[in-house]
Amino acid sequence: MKTTVFLLVLFFAAIVVALQAHIRLSPVEVGRWHVDPFEARDPGAEGDKRVIESNTSPQEALARLAQVAQATARTRLVAGSVEEGRLTYMTRSKLWGFPDFTTIEARATPTGAQIAILARLRFGKSDLDVNATRVTAWLAAAGL
């Protein structure tokens, strides 16, 4: 009996380790995530998409958002630059390390900039509003 329980515990532990390795070690396909957020579909329950207007220049808006994103825990730039006009970040969840991707782009308008932010999960069917919460916080911290 003890051997059976031990083997079951060992089996489930191996499954958890394998899933964790898959989540943490899966390669980032930059082309899949670094897309035009203006043209991308709304991710629905799998993320958040917003298009806002700002009276700042596109470069200023992106620079502010880049500064906020880079100061966010477990977040790193995976593609783009302020000069390019598009940035894509990966933010990992604290416990399991699930990756979420956020792409930001800004375009000039007659009165400033139009900014699109597309935040979405990589694994699963619902992000429990984690991406929407992050986007709201980033916009507030950037003063947009």
Backbone as a ProteinNet text record, in pm:
[ID]
protein_1_A
[PRIMARY]
MKTTVFLLVLFFAAIVVALQAHIRLSPVEVGRWHVDPFEARDPGAEGDKRVIESNTSPQEALARLAQVAQATARTRLVAGSVEEGRLTYMTRSKLWGFPDFTTIEARATPTGAQIAILARLRFGKSDLDVNATRVTAWLAAAGL
[TERTIARY]
82.7	0	86.6	187.6	275	349.9	389.2	459.5	369.4	243.2	146.6	125.2	108	89.5	214.4	329.9	454.9	467.5	433.5	441.1	341.1	222.7	123.7	173	228	282.2	397.3	483.4	596.2	547.6	445.5	387.9	331.3	252.1	194	300.8	402.3	512.4	584.5	602.9	667.6	582.9	452.1	363	374.7	374.9	387.5	521	628.2	759.9	762.8	704.6	701.9	619.8	505.1	423.7	497.2	560.6	635.7	749.4	818	926.6	872	759.5	698	662	600.5	559.2	681.2	782.6	899.9	998.7	1007.3	1112	1063.5	933.7	883.4	941.7	990.2	1048.9	943.8	988.4	900.8	905.8	791.8	781.2	749.3	853.3	838.2	734.8	736	641.8	496.7	471.6	334.1	283.2	371.5	331.5	355.2	456.7	491.3	412.4	282.5	189.5	128.9	68.2	2.3	-119.1	-114.6	-227.4	-351.7	-333.2	-449.8	-532.9	-465.8	-532.5	-569.9	-508.8	-532.3	-673.9	-725.2	-858.5	-854.7	-968.9	-981.6	-970.7	-883	-864.5	-976.6	-1071.6	-1182.8	-1133.5	-1178.5	-1142.8	-995.1	-927.2	-785.5	-693.9	-748.9	-663.4	-741.3	-680.2	-739.9	-685.6	-773.5	-731	-794.3	-708.9	-758.4	-692.9	-770.3	-719.1	-761.2	-661.6	-689.9	-625.9	-672.7	-616.9	-536.2	-428.8	-344.4	-301.3	-280.9	-233.1	-80.5	-15.1	130.9	169.8	296.5	344.8	349.5	347.9	359.7	486.9	598.4	724.4	719.6	660.3	648.3	559.6	447.9	357.4	427.6	496.9	568.4	680.9	752.7	862.4	809.3	698	638.9	595.5	526.2	480.3	597.7	702.9	821.7	885.3	893.9	952.8	871.2	739.6	652.4	665.5	661.5	670	801.3	910.8	1041.9	1057.8	977	981.3	886	811.1	715.9	788.3	761.3	825.4	800.2	902	894.4	854.5	889.9	856.5	983.6	987.6	1103.9	1057.6	1134	1108.4	1148.6	1058.3	1092.1	1110.1	1054.2	1070.9	1033.6	1093.3	1057.2	1136.9	1101.3	1166	1075.2	1105	1029.9	1049.3	1170.5	1200.5	1121.3	1103.8	1025.8	878.1	832.5	691.8	606.3	668.2	594.9	685.7	627.2	699	618	684.9	617.3	692.8	617.4	672.4	613.2	692.1	643.2	648.1	536	527.5	489.4	566.4	537.8	466.9	371.6	302.6	401.4	371.7	465.9	483.7	376.9	387.5	427.5	351.7	374.5	459.6	474.3	555.3	485.2	350.8	276.9	311.4	343.8	377.3	253.8	246.1	147.2	225.4	171	239.2	157.2	225.7	161.6	234.1	159.2	215.1	153.2	239.6	197.6	245.6	157.3	194.9	128.3	194.3	138.9	153.4	48.1	46.7	11.5	66.2	39.5	-103.2	-163.2	-293.9	-278.2	-374.1	-362.3	-348.4	-399	-393.9	-296	-220.8	-125.9	-100.1	-153.2	-127.4	-248.8	-259.2	-353.2	-267.2	-302.6	-222.2	-306.4	-251.7	-318.5	-236.1	-305.1	-240.7	-315.3	-240.9	-296.1	-223.9	-296.4	-237.5	-310.9	-233.9	-298.4	-213.4	-283.3	-215.5	-163.4	-70.2	-19.1	-83.7	-103.1	-159.9	-294.3	-392	-520	-629.2	-743.9	-862	-910.1	-865	-905.4	-790.2	-770.9	-662	-711.8	-842.3	-902.1	-877.7	-878	-859.8	-721.6	-624.5	-488.2	-433.5	-454.7	-402.3	-472.2	-603.5	-675.8	-628.2	-604.9	-555	-416.9	-329.1	-195.2	-202.8	-285.4	-297.6	-347	-446.9	-498.7	-389.3	-312.7	-204.9	-96.3	-58.2	44.5	-0.2	-123	-174	-176.9	-221.2	-226.8	-86	6.4	143.5	212.7	176.3	234.7	164.2	59.9	-13.9	-94.4	-137.6	-214.3	-356.9
-120.7	0	126.3	128.7	244.9	266	157.9	168	227.4	189	241.4	390.7	432	574.7	652.5	598.2	664.9	679.8	575.2	580.8	681.3	688.5	787.4	930	953.5	1086.6	1119.3	1025.9	1044.5	1072.9	1001.3	1021	1162.8	1207	1341.4	1450.2	1426.7	1522.4	1533.8	1422.6	1424.9	1501.7	1486.9	1561.4	1711.6	1750.7	1893.2	1948.3	1874.1	1919.2	1931.1	1835.2	1839.8	1959.1	1984.3	2099.6	2230.5	2239.2	2359.9	2382.5	2276.6	2288.1	2335.1	2280.5	2322	2470.3	2515.1	2655.7	2748.4	2713.6	2800.8	2794.2	2679.9	2661.5	2667.2	2679.3	2689.2	2813.1	2799.6	2916.1	3022.4	3145.9	3258	3276.9	3262	3283.2	3431.8	3511.5	3657	3697	3633.6	3667.4	3645.6	3553.5	3527.1	3637.1	3700.6	3796.2	3941.8	3969.8	4108.2	4147.8	4166.8	4194.9	4333.5	4382.8	4513.6	4507.3	4574.2	4567.3	4641	4732.9	4800.8	4703.4	4614.5	4521	4388.1	4353.8	4224.4	4215.5	4094	4071.6	4094	4126.8	4140.7	4000.3	3980.1	3845.6	3798.6	3884.5	3844.8	3801.9	3684.5	3633.8	3597.2	3592.4	3555.5	3676.6	3794.8	3912.3	4041.5	4144.8	4277.7	4353.5	4430	4517.7	4654	4755.6	4893.1	4982.2	5077.5	5182.9	5313	5396.8	5523.2	5638.7	5757.8	5880.2	5950.8	6016.7	6092.3	6221.8	6324.6	6450.9	6457.6	6345	6338.1	6288.2	6299.4	6243.2	6091	6019.4	5873	5827.8	5895.2	5857.8	5880.9	5991.5	6021	5917.5	5883.3	5783.1	5649.1	5607	5478.8	5481.6	5591.6	5602.6	5591.4	5656.3	5647.3	5504.1	5441.3	5304.4	5207.5	5230.2	5145.1	5154.7	5274.4	5293.8	5219.3	5228.5	5159.5	5007.6	4959.3	4815.2	4758.9	4827.9	4778.9	4777.6	4857.1	4859.5	4756.7	4686.8	4587.2	4455.5	4398.7	4272.7	4163.4	4082.1	3964.9	4000.2	4120.1	4167.1	4197.6	4151.9	4183	4210.2	4293.9	4326.1	4206.1	4163.4	4052.5	4098.8	4215.5	4265.5	4412.9	4481.2	4619.9	4722.4	4848.1	4961.2	5083.2	5183.7	5308.8	5366.1	5358.8	5412.3	5340	5209	5130	5166.9	5208.1	5244.2	5130.8	5019	4903.4	4829.9	4791.6	4719.4	4596.5	4485.1	4366.4	4318.4	4302	4257.8	4123.4	4046.1	3924	3943.3	3916.3	3922.9	3784.6	3732.4	3599.5	3610.6	3519.5	3515.7	3473	3515.8	3495.8	3348.1	3274.4	3137.5	3038.1	3030.2	2928.1	2975	3105.2	3157.6	3157.9	3157.4	3163.8	3293.3	3287	3409.2	3476	3606.6	3690.9	3786.8	3819	3907.8	4035	4150	4280	4354.1	4391.5	4467.7	4606.1	4706.3	4846.5	4913.6	4990.4	5067.3	5203.6	5304	5438.8	5499.3	5569.3	5635.8	5782.8	5863.8	6007.1	6037.6	6133.8	6189.1	6340.9	6412.1	6558.7	6623.3	6555	6613.4	6543.3	6445.9	6374.8	6234.1	6135.9	5995.7	5909.1	5805.8	5698.4	5579.4	5519.3	5412.2	5286	5177.2	5047	4957.5	4890	4796	4663.8	4559.7	4425.8	4334.7	4287.6	4201.1	4067.7	3957.5	3827.4	3718.5	3611.4	3498.3	3402.5	3318.5	3216.5	3081	3048.3	2919.5	2941.2	2857.2	2862.3	2927.5	2944.4	3001.2	3130.5	3158.7	3281.1	3330.1	3461.8	3517.9	3577	3561.4	3612.2	3762.4	3834.5	3980.7	4029.8	3941.4	3980.9	4080.2	4053.9	4143.5	4279.3	4281.5	4409.1	4491.7	4425.4	4494.2	4553.2	4477.1	4527	4645.3	4635.2	4745.5	4871.6	4859.1	4974.4	5036.8	4953.1	5003.6	5071.6	5012.5	5073.2	5208.3	5216.7	5344.6	5451.5	5414.1	5510.2	5555.6	5460.7	5495.4	5581.9	5561.5	5641.7	5775.4	5798.3	5924.3	5936.1	5822.5	5822.1	5779.8
0	0	0	88	95.5	-35.2	-98.9	-226.5	-333.4	-334.9	-432.6	-412.5	-289.4	-259.6	-298.9	-265.4	-301.7	-453.4	-526.1	-672.3	-730.5	-673.6	-719.6	-694.1	-577	-545	-638.4	-661.7	-752.8	-895.2	-938.6	-1071.8	-1086.6	-989.9	-997.2	-985.9	-906	-896.9	-1030.5	-1098.4	-1230.3	-1331.1	-1323.8	-1413.2	-1387.3	-1261.1	-1226.3	-1276.1	-1256.4	-1301.9	-1454.4	-1524	-1670.4	-1721	-1659	-1699.2	-1671.9	-1556.8	-1522.5	-1621.2	-1658.7	-1756.8	-1891.1	-1932.3	-2059.3	-2056.4	-1947.9	-1935.1	-1935.5	-1861.6	-1846.3	-1961.8	-2029	-2129.1	-2273.6	-2295.3	-2433.1	-2499.4	-2622.3	-2689.7	-2721.4	-2724	-2758.4	-2910.3	-2973.4	-3117.3	-3140	-3160.6	-3168.5	-3273.6	-3389.7	-3495.3	-3458.2	-3366.2	-3321.6	-3229	-3154.4	-3051.2	-3090.4	-3170	-3206.9	-3331.6	-3312.1	-3421.7	-3405.8	-3511.5	-3509.2	-3416.5	-3301.5	-3208.5	-3258.8	-3352.2	-3410.1	-3493.3	-3564	-3655.6	-3590.8	-3479.9	-3415.9	-3360.4	-3356.1	-3299.3	-3148.3	-3092.4	-2948.1	-2887.1	-2789.3	-2734.1	-2641.5	-2609.7	-2522.2	-2385.4	-2340	-2207	-2197.1	-2311.4	-2311.6	-2299.8	-2273.8	-2260.5	-2261.7	-2320.2	-2322.8	-2443.1	-2508.4	-2617.5	-2594.9	-2604.1	-2589.3	-2692.3	-2739.6	-2826.6	-2761.2	-2728.6	-2659.9	-2736	-2706.1	-2762.4	-2654.9	-2697.6	-2605.5	-2673.9	-2595	-2653.1	-2655.7	-2628.7	-2638.4	-2777.4	-2810.7	-2936.9	-2924.2	-3036.2	-3028	-2956.1	-2984.8	-2921	-2769.6	-2728.1	-2585.2	-2516.1	-2577.3	-2519.3	-2505.9	-2611.6	-2606.2	-2504.1	-2497.1	-2400.2	-2257.5	-2229.4	-2095	-2064	-2158.4	-2137	-2126.1	-2204.2	-2196	-2058.1	-2004.8	-1871.9	-1765.8	-1775.2	-1679.3	-1694.8	-1817.8	-1842.5	-1790.4	-1816.5	-1774.9	-1623.3	-1554	-1408	-1346.6	-1430	-1381.7	-1355.2	-1239.9	-1200.9	-1303.6	-1327.2	-1415.2	-1558.2	-1603.8	-1738.3	-1814.6	-1940.9	-2025.6	-2168.1	-2234.3	-2374.2	-2459.6	-2549.3	-2638.4	-2782.8	-2817	-2953.9	-2960.1	-3058.4	-3086.6	-3010	-3036.4	-2969.3	-2983.8	-2903.9	-2914.3	-3054	-3105.8	-3239.4	-3348.6	-3332.3	-3427.8	-3421.8	-3303.5	-3286.5	-3234	-3202.4	-3148.7	-3050.3	-2936.8	-2831.6	-2791.5	-2769.1	-2716.9	-2593.6	-2485.1	-2357.4	-2317.1	-2243.7	-2182.1	-2031.6	-1965.7	-1820.7	-1770.8	-1676.9	-1622.4	-1487.6	-1465.4	-1336.3	-1227.4	-1107.6	-997.4	-960.5	-942.9	-893.4	-1001.4	-1109.1	-1210.8	-1327.4	-1342.9	-1452.4	-1586.6	-1585.7	-1711.7	-1784.4	-1912.8	-1986.9	-2046.5	-2029.7	-2097.8	-2185.6	-2302.1	-2395.9	-2414	-2408.6	-2426.3	-2536.9	-2640.4	-2751.6	-2750.3	-2766.5	-2762	-2890	-2952.1	-3070.3	-3062	-3115.5	-3115.5	-3254.8	-3297.4	-3427.9	-3408.2	-3495	-3487.3	-3530.8	-3462.1	-3500	-3505.5	-3559.9	-3563.8	-3425.5	-3321.4	-3186.6	-3092.9	-3142.7	-3056.7	-3104.9	-3030.4	-3065.1	-3037.1	-3116.3	-3089.9	-3047.1	-2934.8	-2876.4	-2869.6	-2921.4	-2911.3	-2820.9	-2728.8	-2637.7	-2647.4	-2678.1	-2691.3	-2592.9	-2490.8	-2389.1	-2392.4	-2398.8	-2408.5	-2346.6	-2309.8	-2248.5	-2354.3	-2314.6	-2406.6	-2379.7	-2253.8	-2216.1	-2148.1	-2180.3	-2112.8	-2195.2	-2130.8	-2197	-2132.2	-2011.2	-1942.1	-1856.2	-1857.1	-1776.2	-1645	-1615.9	-1491.8	-1475.9	-1587.2	-1592.9	-1550.2	-1546.5	-1510.8	-1612.9	-1741.6	-1844.9	-1841.5	-1824.1	-1816.4	-1697.5	-1586.2	-1467.1	-1493.2	-1560.3	-1591.2	-1687	-1790.8	-1887.3	-1817.8	-1733.5	-1658.3	-1573.2	-1504.9	-1419	-1501.1	-1614.1	-1698.9	-1753.2	-1798.6	-1851	-1741.4	-1624.3	-1511.8	-1473.1	-1461.3	-1422.7	-1529.5	-1654.7	-1763.6	-1781	-1705	-1714.9	-1844.1	-1895.7	-2019.3	-1989
[MASK]
++++++++++++++++++++++++++++++++++++++++++++++++++++++++++++++++++++++++++++++++++++++++++++++++++++++++++++++++++++++++++++++++++++++++++++++++

